[in-house]
Coordinates of C-alpha atoms in Angstrom, one line a residue:
X170 CA -81.0 18.9 15.9
X171 CA -79.2 19.5 19.2
X172 CA -78.0 15.9 19.2
X173 CA -76.7 16.3 15.7
X174 CA -74.7 19.4 16.6
X175 CA -73.1 17.8 19.5
X176 CA -72.1 14.7 17.5
X177 CA -70.8 16.8 14.7
X178 CA -68.0 18.3 16.8
X179 CA -69.7 21.1 18.6
X180 CA -69.0 22.7 22.0
X181 CA -68.3 19.3 23.7
X182 CA -65.3 18.7 21.4
X183 CA -64.0 22.2 22.0
X184 CA -64.1 21.7 25.7
X185 CA -62.4 18.4 25.5
X186 CA -59.6 19.8 23.3
X187 CA -59.1 22.6 25.7
X188 CA -58.8 20.2 28.6
X189 CA -56.2 18.1 26.7
X190 CA -54.2 21.2 25.9
X191 CA -54.2 22.3 29.5
X192 CA -53.1 18.9 30.7
X193 CA -50.3 18.8 28.1
X194 CA -49.1 22.3 29.1
X195 CA -49.0 21.3 32.8
X196 CA -47.1 18.1 32.0
X197 CA -44.6 20.1 29.9
X198 CA -44.1 22.6 32.8
X199 CA -43.5 19.7 35.2
X200 CA -40.9 18.1 32.9
X201 CA -39.1 21.3 32.2
X202 CA -38.8 22.0 35.9
X203 CA -36.9 18.7 36.3
X204 CA -33.2 19.6 36.3
X205 CA -32.1 16.2 35.1
X206 CA -34.3 16.5 32.0
X207 CA -33.1 20.0 31.4
X208 CA -29.4 18.9 31.6
X209 CA -30.0 16.0 29.2
X210 CA -31.8 18.3 26.7
X211 CA -29.1 20.9 26.9
X212 CA -26.4 18.2 26.3
X213 CA -28.2 17.0 23.3
X214 CA -28.6 20.5 21.9
X215 CA -24.9 21.1 22.5
X216 CA -24.0 18.0 20.5
X217 CA -26.2 18.9 17.7
X218 CA -24.7 22.4 17.5
X219 CA -21.3 20.9 16.9
X220 CA -22.3 18.7 14.0
X221 CA -21.6 20.3 10.6
X222 CA -24.5 18.5 8.9
X223 CA -26.9 19.8 11.5
X224 CA -25.6 23.3 11.0
X225 CA -26.1 23.0 7.2
X226 CA -29.7 22.0 7.8
X227 CA -30.4 25.2 9.7
X228 CA -29.3 27.4 6.8
X229 CA -31.8 29.2 4.5
X230 CA -32.8 27.4 1.3
X231 CA -31.0 30.1 -0.8
X232 CA -27.7 29.4 1.0
X233 CA -28.1 25.6 0.6
X234 CA -28.6 26.3 -3.2
X235 CA -25.2 28.1 -3.3
X236 CA -23.5 25.3 -1.4
X237 CA -24.7 22.8 -4.0
X238 CA -23.2 25.1 -6.6
X239 CA -19.9 24.9 -4.7
X240 CA -20.1 21.1 -4.7
X241 CA -20.5 21.2 -8.5
X242 CA -17.3 23.2 -8.7
X243 CA -15.6 20.7 -6.4
X244 CA -16.5 17.8 -8.7
X245 CA -15.1 19.7 -11.7
X246 CA -11.9 20.3 -9.6
X247 CA -11.6 16.5 -9.0
X248 CA -11.8 15.8 -12.7
X249 CA -9.1 18.3 -13.4
X250 CA -7.0 16.7 -10.7
X251 CA -7.5 13.4 -12.4
X252 CA -6.1 14.8 -15.6
X253 CA -3.2 16.1 -13.7
X254 CA -2.3 12.6 -12.5
X255 CA -2.7 11.2 -16.0
X256 CA -0.1 13.6 -17.2
X257 CA 2.1 12.7 -14.2
X258 CA 1.8 9.1 -15.4
X259 CA 2.9 10.2 -18.8
X260 CA 5.9 11.9 -17.3
X261 CA 6.8 8.8 -15.3
X262 CA 6.7 6.8 -18.5
X263 CA 9.0 9.4 -20.2
X264 CA 11.6 9.4 -17.4
X265 CA 11.4 5.7 -17.0
X266 CA 13.0 5.5 -20.4
X267 CA 15.8 7.8 -19.3
X268 CA 16.4 5.7 -16.1
X269 CA 16.4 2.4 -18.0
X270 CA 20.0 2.6 -19.4
X271 CA 21.3 3.2 -15.9
X272 CA 19.3 0.3 -14.5
X273 CA 20.6 -1.9 -17.3
X274 CA 24.1 -1.0 -16.4
X275 CA 23.2 -1.7 -12.7
X276 CA 22.2 -5.2 -13.7
X277 CA 25.4 -5.7 -15.6
X278 CA 27.4 -4.8 -12.5
X279 CA 25.3 -7.0 -10.3
X280 CA 25.5 -10.0 -12.5
X281 CA 29.2 -9.5 -13.2
X282 CA 28.7 -9.3 -17.0
X283 CA 30.5 -5.9 -16.9
X284 CA 33.2 -4.7 -14.5
X285 CA 32.9 -1.0 -13.5
X286 CA 35.8 1.2 -14.4
X287 CA 37.9 3.0 -11.7
X288 CA 36.0 6.2 -12.5
X289 CA 32.6 4.5 -12.2
X290 CA 33.5 2.8 -8.9
X291 CA 35.0 6.0 -7.3
X292 CA 33.0 7.0 -4.3
X293 CA 33.7 9.4 -1.4
X294 CA 33.0 7.7 1.9
X295 CA 32.1 9.6 5.0
X296 CA 34.3 7.1 6.9
X297 CA 37.3 7.6 4.6
X298 CA 39.8 7.9 7.5
X299 CA 38.4 4.7 9.0
X300 CA 38.7 3.0 5.6
X301 CA 42.3 4.1 5.3
X302 CA 43.1 2.7 8.8
X303 CA 41.3 -0.5 7.9
X304 CA 43.3 -0.8 4.7
X305 CA 46.6 -0.3 6.6
X306 CA 45.6 -3.2 8.9
X307 CA 44.8 -5.4 6.0
X308 CA 48.3 -4.8 4.5
X309 CA 49.8 -6.3 7.7
X310 CA 48.0 -9.6 7.2
X311 CA 50.4 -12.5 6.7
X312 CA 51.2 -13.1 3.1
X313 CA 50.8 -16.8 3.5
X314 CA 47.2 -16.3 4.5
X315 CA 46.5 -14.3 1.4
X316 CA 48.1 -16.9 -0.9
X317 CA 46.0 -19.6 0.7
X318 CA 42.8 -17.9 -0.6
X319 CA 41.8 -18.5 -4.1
X320 CA 41.3 -15.7 -6.7
X321 CA 37.6 -16.6 -6.9
X322 CA 37.1 -16.1 -3.2
X323 CA 38.8 -12.8 -3.3
X324 CA 36.9 -11.6 -6.3
X325 CA 33.5 -13.2 -6.7
X326 CA 31.5 -12.5 -9.8
X327 CA 29.4 -9.3 -9.7
X328 CA 27.5 -8.7 -6.4
X329 CA 26.4 -12.1 -5.0
X330 CA 22.8 -12.4 -3.8
X331 CA 22.1 -8.7 -4.4
X332 CA 18.3 -8.9 -4.7
X333 CA 17.9 -11.7 -2.2
X334 CA 19.8 -9.5 0.4
X335 CA 17.2 -6.7 -0.3
X336 CA 14.4 -9.1 0.4
X337 CA 16.1 -10.0 3.7
X338 CA 16.7 -6.4 4.6
X339 CA 13.1 -5.1 4.0
X340 CA 10.6 -6.3 6.7
X341 CA 7.7 -6.1 4.3
X342 CA 9.3 -8.6 1.9
X343 CA 11.2 -10.8 4.4
X344 CA 7.8 -11.6 6.0
X345 CA 6.7 -13.2 2.8
X346 CA 9.9 -15.3 2.2
X347 CA 10.0 -18.9 3.6
X348 CA 13.2 -20.8 4.1
X349 CA 12.5 -22.9 1.0
X350 CA 12.0 -19.7 -1.1
X351 CA 15.6 -18.5 -0.4
X352 CA 17.6 -20.7 -2.8
X353 CA 15.2 -19.7 -5.6
X354 CA 15.5 -16.0 -4.8
X355 CA 19.2 -16.2 -5.0
X356 CA 18.8 -16.7 -8.8
X357 CA 16.9 -13.3 -9.1
X358 CA 19.0 -11.0 -11.3
X359 CA 16.8 -8.0 -11.8
X360 CA 13.5 -6.3 -11.1
X361 CA 12.0 -3.9 -13.6
X362 CA 9.0 -1.6 -13.7
X363 CA 7.2 -1.2 -17.0
X364 CA 4.5 1.5 -17.4
X365 CA 1.4 1.2 -19.6
X366 CA 1.7 2.5 -23.1
X367 CA 0.1 5.9 -24.1
X368 CA -3.6 5.6 -24.7
X369 CA -3.9 2.4 -22.7
X370 CA -5.6 2.1 -19.3
X371 CA -3.2 3.2 -16.5
X372 CA -1.2 0.3 -15.1
X373 CA 2.3 -0.9 -14.4
X374 CA 4.1 -4.3 -14.6
X375 CA 6.7 -5.7 -12.2
X376 CA 9.2 -8.0 -14.0
X377 CA 11.3 -10.4 -12.0
X378 CA 14.2 -11.7 -14.1
X379 CA 15.8 -15.0 -13.1
X380 CA 18.8 -16.8 -14.3
X381 CA 18.4 -20.4 -15.4
X382 CA 17.6 -22.5 -12.3
X383 CA 16.4 -25.9 -11.1
X384 CA 13.0 -24.7 -10.0
X385 CA 11.1 -23.3 -13.0
X386 CA 11.6 -22.6 -16.7
X387 CA 10.3 -19.0 -16.8
X388 CA 13.1 -16.5 -17.4
X389 CA 10.7 -13.7 -16.3
X390 CA 7.8 -13.7 -13.8
X391 CA 5.4 -10.8 -14.0
X392 CA 2.8 -9.0 -11.9
X393 CA 0.5 -6.4 -13.4
X394 CA -1.2 -3.7 -11.3
X395 CA -4.2 -2.0 -12.8
X396 CA -4.8 1.6 -11.7
X397 CA -7.6 4.1 -11.8
X398 CA -7.3 7.8 -11.9
X399 CA -10.8 9.3 -12.0
X400 CA -13.4 10.3 -9.5
X401 CA -15.9 7.7 -8.4
X402 CA -19.3 8.7 -9.8
X403 CA -21.0 7.7 -6.5
X404 CA -18.5 9.5 -4.3
X405 CA -16.4 12.0 -6.3
X406 CA -15.2 13.8 -3.2
X407 CA -13.2 10.8 -2.1
X408 CA -10.7 11.1 -5.0
X409 CA -7.1 11.6 -3.9
X410 CA -5.2 10.5 -6.9
X411 CA -4.4 7.3 -8.7
X412 CA -5.3 4.1 -6.9
X413 CA -4.5 0.4 -7.6
X414 CA -7.8 -1.4 -8.1
X415 CA -6.8 -4.9 -9.3
X416 CA -3.8 -7.0 -10.2
X417 CA -2.9 -10.1 -12.3
X418 CA -0.1 -12.5 -11.8
X419 CA 1.4 -15.1 -14.2
X420 CA 1.7 -18.9 -14.5
X421 CA 4.9 -20.3 -13.1
X422 CA 6.1 -23.3 -15.0
X423 CA 7.5 -25.3 -12.2
X424 CA 9.9 -28.2 -12.8
X425 CA 8.7 -31.6 -11.5
X426 CA 8.7 -31.7 -7.7
X427 CA 10.0 -28.1 -7.3
X428 CA 6.7 -26.2 -6.8
X429 CA 7.1 -24.6 -3.4
X430 CA 3.6 -23.1 -3.4
X431 CA 2.0 -26.4 -2.7
X432 CA 2.8 -29.3 -0.4
X433 CA 1.8 -32.9 -0.4
X434 CA 0.1 -34.3 2.6
X435 CA -1.1 -37.9 3.5
X436 CA -4.5 -38.5 4.9
X437 CA -6.1 -41.7 6.1
X438 CA -9.7 -42.5 5.1
X439 CA -11.9 -45.2 6.6
X440 CA -14.5 -47.0 4.5
X441 CA -17.9 -46.6 6.1
X442 CA -19.1 -50.1 5.2
X443 CA -16.1 -52.4 5.3
X444 CA -14.2 -50.4 7.9
X445 CA -11.0 -50.7 5.9
X446 CA -8.5 -47.8 6.1
X447 CA -6.6 -46.4 3.1
X448 CA -4.0 -43.7 2.9
X449 CA -4.3 -41.0 0.2
X450 CA -2.0 -38.1 -0.8
X451 CA -3.1 -34.7 -2.0
X452 CA -1.6 -31.3 -2.6
X453 CA -2.7 -28.3 -0.5
X454 CA -1.6 -24.7 -0.7
X455 CA 1.7 -23.8 0.9
X456 CA 3.0 -20.4 2.2
X457 CA 5.5 -19.0 -0.2
X458 CA 6.7 -15.7 -1.6
X459 CA 5.8 -17.1 -5.0
X460 CA 2.1 -17.0 -4.2
X461 CA 2.7 -13.3 -5.0
X462 CA 2.2 -14.3 -8.6
X463 CA -1.2 -15.8 -8.0
X464 CA -3.0 -12.9 -6.4
X465 CA -6.5 -12.7 -5.0
X466 CA -8.8 -11.0 -7.5
X467 CA -10.7 -7.8 -6.6
X468 CA -14.4 -8.4 -6.7
X469 CA -15.9 -6.9 -9.8
X470 CA -19.4 -8.3 -9.7
X471 CA -20.6 -6.1 -6.9
X472 CA -20.1 -8.7 -4.2
X473 CA -18.0 -7.6 -1.2
X474 CA -14.9 -9.4 -0.1
X475 CA -14.6 -10.8 3.5
X476 CA -12.3 -8.9 5.9
X477 CA -9.4 -11.3 5.5
X478 CA -9.6 -11.1 1.7
X479 CA -9.7 -7.3 1.8
X480 CA -6.6 -7.2 4.0
X481 CA -4.7 -9.6 1.8
X482 CA -5.6 -7.6 -1.3
X483 CA -4.6 -4.3 0.4
X484 CA -1.3 -5.8 1.5
X485 CA -0.7 -7.0 -2.1
X486 CA -1.3 -3.5 -3.5
X487 CA 1.0 -2.0 -0.9
X488 CA 3.8 -4.4 -1.7
X489 CA 3.4 -3.8 -5.5
X490 CA 3.6 0.0 -4.9
X491 CA 6.6 -0.4 -2.7
X492 CA 8.5 -2.3 -5.4
X493 CA 7.6 0.4 -7.9
X494 CA 8.3 3.5 -5.9
X495 CA 11.1 2.5 -3.5
X496 CA 12.8 -0.9 -4.2
X497 CA 13.5 -0.6 -7.9
X498 CA 14.6 3.0 -8.1
X499 CA 16.8 2.8 -5.0
X500 CA 17.9 -0.8 -5.0
X501 CA 21.5 -0.3 -3.9
X502 CA 20.4 1.7 -0.9
X503 CA 18.2 -1.1 0.3
X504 CA 21.0 -3.5 -0.3
X505 CA 23.4 -1.5 1.9
X506 CA 20.6 -0.7 4.4
X507 CA 21.0 3.1 4.0
X508 CA 17.5 3.5 2.6
X509 CA 16.0 1.5 5.5
X510 CA 17.9 3.8 8.0
X511 CA 16.5 6.8 6.2
X512 CA 13.0 5.5 6.4
X513 CA 13.3 4.8 10.1
X514 CA 14.7 8.3 10.8
X515 CA 11.9 9.9 8.8
X516 CA 9.3 8.0 10.8
X517 CA 10.9 9.1 14.0
X518 CA 10.9 12.7 12.8
X519 CA 7.2 12.5 12.1
X520 CA 6.5 11.2 15.6
X521 CA 8.6 13.9 17.2
X522 CA 6.7 16.5 15.2
X523 CA 3.4 15.1 16.3
X524 CA 4.5 15.2 20.0
X525 CA 5.6 18.9 19.5
X526 CA 2.2 19.8 18.0
X527 CA 0.4 18.0 20.8
X528 CA 2.3 20.0 23.3
X529 CA 1.3 23.3 21.6
X530 CA -2.4 22.8 21.1
X531 CA -3.3 26.3 22.0
X532 CA -1.2 27.9 19.2
X533 CA -2.5 30.2 16.6
X534 CA -4.4 28.8 13.6
X535 CA -1.8 30.3 11.3
X536 CA 0.7 27.7 12.5
X537 CA -1.3 24.9 10.9
X538 CA -1.4 26.6 7.5
X539 CA 0.9 24.0 5.9
X540 CA 0.1 20.9 7.9
X541 CA -1.7 19.3 5.0
X542 CA 0.0 20.2 1.7
X543 CA -1.4 19.0 -1.6
X544 CA -0.5 15.4 -2.4
X545 CA 2.5 15.4 -4.7
X546 CA 2.9 12.9 -7.6
X547 CA 5.6 11.0 -5.8
X548 CA 3.3 10.1 -2.9
X549 CA 2.0 6.5 -2.8
X550 CA -1.0 5.7 -4.8
X551 CA -3.9 4.8 -2.5
X552 CA -4.8 1.2 -2.3
X553 CA -8.4 0.5 -2.8
X554 CA -10.6 -2.6 -3.1
X555 CA -13.5 -2.6 -5.4

């Protein structure tokens, strides 16, 4: 019976457990007396204390329950915000119809189909005195030199190379244009933005209108950008307004031998058995602005794009948005360069403000109250890959 009691966890087990506990306690005391161990432990505790998620984990269950309720409210706010942006899109469509007659007249002046009246062309210049002096100097030019110039040279039709000049002025666009694209872009007469119809999925179309030319037969090339304005079910808190999620181009009907998006290369092939060599020709992709109308498709089957493809797609979305928000509405200012100067000045102002804030890091919290105002409708729609 005594043997059974010992084997069933009697006094011997209790003694052994007490010894282990004593040894563990001694080891713990030794470790805690090590200043390096204590410093490392304290650093880890400090880091944990500064992590918001770790703080949340320390809260009572009842408080966590209330936080979950706040998150529910936040999701509902996101859905209301999505409706707000849908109504903004409706307003954009409404006002686009009001802008269009002015844009149509702009096209007529650019192409030379209509000559502006004196009243329409009157403009007060900040450099009016300089313009007057320049005019006086022009009046002193020898009459013979004036007569030597033809009427056509003095008064070309419309505004030559209007849109092509914008492409050259804007870095984002000029980087896409190759030398062989330039003669084609000189035939570009207008760029329009068309918004999706009421009740249709949110999108916009860029229309590039060309005069008859020797390169392709399409009078209009189009690029459609599909948008989304609803919180993601998996991550509703990431919603910040409408985002471009995909785009479609169009088929360009190139005339024979005029397709600048491909190039023909010659390649030599050697027969494995006979050793004879033959030369073959094949077409390969070529860098060109007109690849803009054959965009990469966003992945819709759950497969992720590689890094280069994601960058290409994001750049495409950014360019499409820039055409819509900046180029088309303010074309004349990008032609003259005034809008570019304004953009540069604005960026410099932001940098200066950042430097000022960095130099005043110890200021009151109240000073930062308006640092992050609510995103306004006119702000760029975020580009996103799906």
